[in-house]
PDB file of C-alpha atoms in Angstrom:
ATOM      1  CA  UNK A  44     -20.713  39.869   1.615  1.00 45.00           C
ATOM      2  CA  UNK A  45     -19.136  39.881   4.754  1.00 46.00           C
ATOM      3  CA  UNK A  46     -17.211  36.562   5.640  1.00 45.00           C
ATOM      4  CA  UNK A  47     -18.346  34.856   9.138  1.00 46.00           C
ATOM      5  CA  UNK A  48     -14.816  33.855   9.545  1.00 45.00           C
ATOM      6  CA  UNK A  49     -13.397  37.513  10.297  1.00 45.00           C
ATOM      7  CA  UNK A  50     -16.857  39.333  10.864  1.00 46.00           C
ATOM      8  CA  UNK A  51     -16.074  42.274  13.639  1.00 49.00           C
ATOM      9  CA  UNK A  52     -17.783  42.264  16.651  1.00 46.00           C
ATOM     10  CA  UNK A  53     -20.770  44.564  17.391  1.00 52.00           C
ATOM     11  CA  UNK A  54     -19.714  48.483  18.729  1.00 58.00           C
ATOM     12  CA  UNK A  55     -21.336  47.018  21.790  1.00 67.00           C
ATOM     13  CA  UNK A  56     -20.130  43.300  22.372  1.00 74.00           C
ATOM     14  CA  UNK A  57     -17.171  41.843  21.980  1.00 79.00           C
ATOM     15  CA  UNK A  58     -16.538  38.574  20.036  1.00 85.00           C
ATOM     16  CA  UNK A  59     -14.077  36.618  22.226  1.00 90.00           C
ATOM     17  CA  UNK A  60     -15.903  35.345  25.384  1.00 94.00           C
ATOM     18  CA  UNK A  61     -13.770  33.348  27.990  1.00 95.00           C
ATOM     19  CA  UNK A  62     -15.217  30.217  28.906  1.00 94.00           C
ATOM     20  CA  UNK A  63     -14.647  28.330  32.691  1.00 95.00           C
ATOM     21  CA  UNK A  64     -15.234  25.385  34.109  1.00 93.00           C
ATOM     22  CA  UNK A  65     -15.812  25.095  38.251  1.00 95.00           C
ATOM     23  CA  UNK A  66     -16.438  22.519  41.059  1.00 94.00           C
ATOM     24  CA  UNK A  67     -19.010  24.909  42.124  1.00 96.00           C
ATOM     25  CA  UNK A  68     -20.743  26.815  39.516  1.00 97.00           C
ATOM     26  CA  UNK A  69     -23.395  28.390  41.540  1.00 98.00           C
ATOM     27  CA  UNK A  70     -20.663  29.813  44.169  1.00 98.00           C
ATOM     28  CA  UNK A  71     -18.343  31.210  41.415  1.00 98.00           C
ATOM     29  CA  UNK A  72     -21.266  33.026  39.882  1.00 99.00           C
ATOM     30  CA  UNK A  73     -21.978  34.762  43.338  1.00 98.00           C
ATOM     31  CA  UNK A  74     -18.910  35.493  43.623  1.00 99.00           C
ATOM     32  CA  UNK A  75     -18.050  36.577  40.454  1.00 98.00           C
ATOM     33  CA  UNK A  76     -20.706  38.874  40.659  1.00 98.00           C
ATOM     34  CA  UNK A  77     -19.868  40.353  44.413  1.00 98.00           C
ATOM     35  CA  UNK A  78     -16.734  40.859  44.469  1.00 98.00           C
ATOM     36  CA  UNK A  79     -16.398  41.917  40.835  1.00 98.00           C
ATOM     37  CA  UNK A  80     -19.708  43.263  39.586  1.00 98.00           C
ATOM     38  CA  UNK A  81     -20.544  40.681  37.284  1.00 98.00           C
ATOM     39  CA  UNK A  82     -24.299  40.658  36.330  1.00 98.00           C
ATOM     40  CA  UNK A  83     -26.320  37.788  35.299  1.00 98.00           C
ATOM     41  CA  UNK A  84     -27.095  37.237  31.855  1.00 98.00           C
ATOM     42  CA  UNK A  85     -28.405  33.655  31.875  1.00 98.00           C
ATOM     43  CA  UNK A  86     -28.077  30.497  33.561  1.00 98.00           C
ATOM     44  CA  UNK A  87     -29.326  27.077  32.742  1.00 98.00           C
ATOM     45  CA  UNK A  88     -29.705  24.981  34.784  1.00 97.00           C
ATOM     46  CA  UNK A  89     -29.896  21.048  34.703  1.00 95.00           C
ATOM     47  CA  UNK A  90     -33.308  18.719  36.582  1.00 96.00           C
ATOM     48  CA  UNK A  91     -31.016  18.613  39.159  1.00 95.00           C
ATOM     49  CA  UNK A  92     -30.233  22.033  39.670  1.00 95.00           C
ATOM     50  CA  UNK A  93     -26.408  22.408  37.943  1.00 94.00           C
ATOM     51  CA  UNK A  94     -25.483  25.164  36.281  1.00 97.00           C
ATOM     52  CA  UNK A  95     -24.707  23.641  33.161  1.00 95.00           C
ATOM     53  CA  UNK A  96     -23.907  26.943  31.353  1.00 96.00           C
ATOM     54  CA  UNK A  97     -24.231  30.492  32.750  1.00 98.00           C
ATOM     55  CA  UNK A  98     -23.367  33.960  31.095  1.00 98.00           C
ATOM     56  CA  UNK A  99     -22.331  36.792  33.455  1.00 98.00           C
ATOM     57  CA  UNK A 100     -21.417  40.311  32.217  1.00 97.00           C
ATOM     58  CA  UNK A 101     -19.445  43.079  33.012  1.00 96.00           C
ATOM     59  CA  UNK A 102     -19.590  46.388  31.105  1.00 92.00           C
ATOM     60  CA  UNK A 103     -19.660  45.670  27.225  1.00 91.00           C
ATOM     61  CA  UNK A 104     -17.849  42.228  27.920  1.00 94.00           C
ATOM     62  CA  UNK A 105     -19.554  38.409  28.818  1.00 97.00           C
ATOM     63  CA  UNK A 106     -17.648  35.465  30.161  1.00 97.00           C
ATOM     64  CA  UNK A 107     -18.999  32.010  30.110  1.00 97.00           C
ATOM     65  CA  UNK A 108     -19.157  29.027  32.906  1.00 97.00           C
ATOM     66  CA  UNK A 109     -20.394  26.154  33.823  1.00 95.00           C
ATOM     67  CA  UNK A 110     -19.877  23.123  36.134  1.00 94.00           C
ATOM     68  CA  UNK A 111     -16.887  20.892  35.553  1.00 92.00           C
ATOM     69  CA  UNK A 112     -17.920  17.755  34.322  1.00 86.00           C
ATOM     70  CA  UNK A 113     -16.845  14.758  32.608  1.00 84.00           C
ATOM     71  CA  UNK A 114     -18.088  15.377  29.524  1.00 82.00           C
ATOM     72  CA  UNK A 115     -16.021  15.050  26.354  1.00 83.00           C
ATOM     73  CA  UNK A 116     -15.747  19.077  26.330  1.00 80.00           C
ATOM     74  CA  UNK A 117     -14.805  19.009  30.246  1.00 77.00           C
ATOM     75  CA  UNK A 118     -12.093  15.950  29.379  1.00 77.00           C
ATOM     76  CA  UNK A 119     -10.415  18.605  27.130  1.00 79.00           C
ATOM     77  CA  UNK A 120      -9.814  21.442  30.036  1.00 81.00           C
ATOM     78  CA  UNK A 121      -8.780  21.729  33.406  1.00 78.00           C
ATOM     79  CA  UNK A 122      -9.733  24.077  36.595  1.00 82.00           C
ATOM     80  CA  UNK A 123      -7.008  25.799  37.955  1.00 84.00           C
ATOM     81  CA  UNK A 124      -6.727  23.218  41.003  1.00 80.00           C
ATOM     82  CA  UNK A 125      -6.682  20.265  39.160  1.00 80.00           C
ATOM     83  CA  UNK A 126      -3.280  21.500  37.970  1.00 83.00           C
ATOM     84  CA  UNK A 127      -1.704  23.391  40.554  1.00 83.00           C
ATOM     85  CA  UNK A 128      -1.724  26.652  38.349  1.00 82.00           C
ATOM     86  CA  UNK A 129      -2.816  28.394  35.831  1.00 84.00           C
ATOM     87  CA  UNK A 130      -2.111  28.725  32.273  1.00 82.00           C
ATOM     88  CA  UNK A 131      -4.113  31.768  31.406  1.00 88.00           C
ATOM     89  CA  UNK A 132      -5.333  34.963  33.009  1.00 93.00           C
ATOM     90  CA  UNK A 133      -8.514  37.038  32.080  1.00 96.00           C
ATOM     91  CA  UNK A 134      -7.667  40.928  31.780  1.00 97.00           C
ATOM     92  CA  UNK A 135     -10.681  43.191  32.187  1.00 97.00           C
ATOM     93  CA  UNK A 136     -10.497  47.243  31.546  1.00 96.00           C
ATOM     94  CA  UNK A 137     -12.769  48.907  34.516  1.00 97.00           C
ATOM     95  CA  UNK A 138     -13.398  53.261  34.351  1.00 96.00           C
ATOM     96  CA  UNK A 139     -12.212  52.809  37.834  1.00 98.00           C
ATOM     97  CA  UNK A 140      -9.624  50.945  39.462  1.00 98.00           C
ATOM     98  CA  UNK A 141      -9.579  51.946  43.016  1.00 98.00           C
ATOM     99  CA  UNK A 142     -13.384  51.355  43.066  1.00 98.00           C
ATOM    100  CA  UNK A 143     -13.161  48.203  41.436  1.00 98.00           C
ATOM    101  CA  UNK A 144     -10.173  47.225  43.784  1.00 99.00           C
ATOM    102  CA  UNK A 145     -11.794  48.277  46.869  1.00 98.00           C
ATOM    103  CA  UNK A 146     -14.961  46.258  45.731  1.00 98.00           C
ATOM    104  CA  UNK A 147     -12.921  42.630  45.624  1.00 99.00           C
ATOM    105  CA  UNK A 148     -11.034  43.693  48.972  1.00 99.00           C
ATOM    106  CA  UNK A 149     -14.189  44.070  50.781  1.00 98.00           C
ATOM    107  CA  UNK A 150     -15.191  40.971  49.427  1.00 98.00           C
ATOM    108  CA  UNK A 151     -12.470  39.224  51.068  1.00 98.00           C
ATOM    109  CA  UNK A 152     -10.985  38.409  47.668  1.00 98.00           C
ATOM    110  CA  UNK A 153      -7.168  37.055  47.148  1.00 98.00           C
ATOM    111  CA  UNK A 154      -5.361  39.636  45.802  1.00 99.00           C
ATOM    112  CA  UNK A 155      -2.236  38.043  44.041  1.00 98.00           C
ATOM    113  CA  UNK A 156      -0.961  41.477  42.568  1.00 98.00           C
ATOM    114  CA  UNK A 157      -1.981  44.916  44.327  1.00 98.00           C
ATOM    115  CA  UNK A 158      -3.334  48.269  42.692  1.00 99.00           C
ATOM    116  CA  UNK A 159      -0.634  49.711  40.849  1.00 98.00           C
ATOM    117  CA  UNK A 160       0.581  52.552  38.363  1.00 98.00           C
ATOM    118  CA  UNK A 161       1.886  50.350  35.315  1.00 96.00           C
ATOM    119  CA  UNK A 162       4.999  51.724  32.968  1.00 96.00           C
ATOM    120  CA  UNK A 163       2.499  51.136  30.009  1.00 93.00           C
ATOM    121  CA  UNK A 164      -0.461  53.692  31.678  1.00 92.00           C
ATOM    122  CA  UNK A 165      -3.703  53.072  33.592  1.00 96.00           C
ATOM    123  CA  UNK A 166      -3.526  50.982  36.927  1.00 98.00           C
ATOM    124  CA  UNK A 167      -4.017  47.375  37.214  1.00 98.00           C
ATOM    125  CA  UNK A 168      -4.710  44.367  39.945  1.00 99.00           C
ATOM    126  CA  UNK A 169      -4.822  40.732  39.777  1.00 98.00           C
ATOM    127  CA  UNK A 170      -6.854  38.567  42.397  1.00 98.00           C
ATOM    128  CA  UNK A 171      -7.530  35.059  42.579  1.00 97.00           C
ATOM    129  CA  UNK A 172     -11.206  33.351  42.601  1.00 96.00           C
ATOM    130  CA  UNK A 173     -12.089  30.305  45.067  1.00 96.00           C
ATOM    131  CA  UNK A 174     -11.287  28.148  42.563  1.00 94.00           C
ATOM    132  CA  UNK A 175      -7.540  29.470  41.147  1.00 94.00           C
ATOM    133  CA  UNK A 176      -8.375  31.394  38.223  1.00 95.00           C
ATOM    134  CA  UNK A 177      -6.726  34.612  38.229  1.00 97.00           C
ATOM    135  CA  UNK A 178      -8.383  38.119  37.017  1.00 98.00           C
ATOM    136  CA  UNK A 179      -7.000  41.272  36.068  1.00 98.00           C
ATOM    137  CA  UNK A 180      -8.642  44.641  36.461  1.00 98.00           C
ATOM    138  CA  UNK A 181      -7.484  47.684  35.000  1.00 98.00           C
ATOM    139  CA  UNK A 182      -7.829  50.802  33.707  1.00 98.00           C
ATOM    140  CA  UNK A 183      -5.268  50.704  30.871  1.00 96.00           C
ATOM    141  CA  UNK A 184      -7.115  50.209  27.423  1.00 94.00           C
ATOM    142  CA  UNK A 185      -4.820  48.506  24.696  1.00 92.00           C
ATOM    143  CA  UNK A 186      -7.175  49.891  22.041  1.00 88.00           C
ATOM    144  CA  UNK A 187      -6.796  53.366  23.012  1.00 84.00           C
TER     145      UNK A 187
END
């Protein structure tokens, strides 16, 4: 019997999916998925037309979002802004860097860390979304 507590995630999914909050839902998912290829999975929207949860993916990997609100969930995080930081980062493996990179540049995206050779292996970048949070985009796969 396999427990539900450490069951592995599929060959095809992973089973840790980031979850963010934004002022603007509806922009971030745009421009999640122009300037870093995001597709959309599924978004649900309220009677008044907020994005109350949306799923986006990228290769084998999903990230969840939704509007900020003042909900007892929303009362437990904070965006970026609110803050004046961060206090996390999201780390995505891409097959190619320098396509990926040149992708968010001609997107106009805030690159916080350029394209570079790490000591570690593969290449990596970090940019910064309209709303603070900060992505990384790399090549170098921890799992081999």
């Amino acid at each position: 019997m396999t427990d539900p507590n450490t069951a592995k995630a599929s060959k095809t999914h992973g089973n840790i999916i980031p979850a963010l909050h934004y002022d603007d839902a509806k922009a971030a998912i745009e421009f999640l998925c122009r300037a870093f290829g995001f597709e959309k999975h599924a978004i649900y929207q309220n009677e008044d037309g907020i994005v109350e949860h949306a799923e986006l993916v990228l290769g084998n990997g999903m990230i969840m979002l939704g509007q900020a609100r003042d909900s007892t969930y929303g009362k437990l995080t904070r965006r970026p802004n609110d803050i004046g930081g961060v206090t996390q980062s999201i780390y995505i493996i891409v097959p190619d860097a320098d396509l990926h990179y040149a992708r968010a540049v001609a997107a106009s995206t805030e690159i916080v860390m350029p394209l570079e050779e790490q000591d570690y292996g593969g290449k990596v970048y970090s940019a910064r979304d309209p709303e603070g949070h900060i992505w990384s985009f790399g090549t170098y796969d921890p799992f081999g």
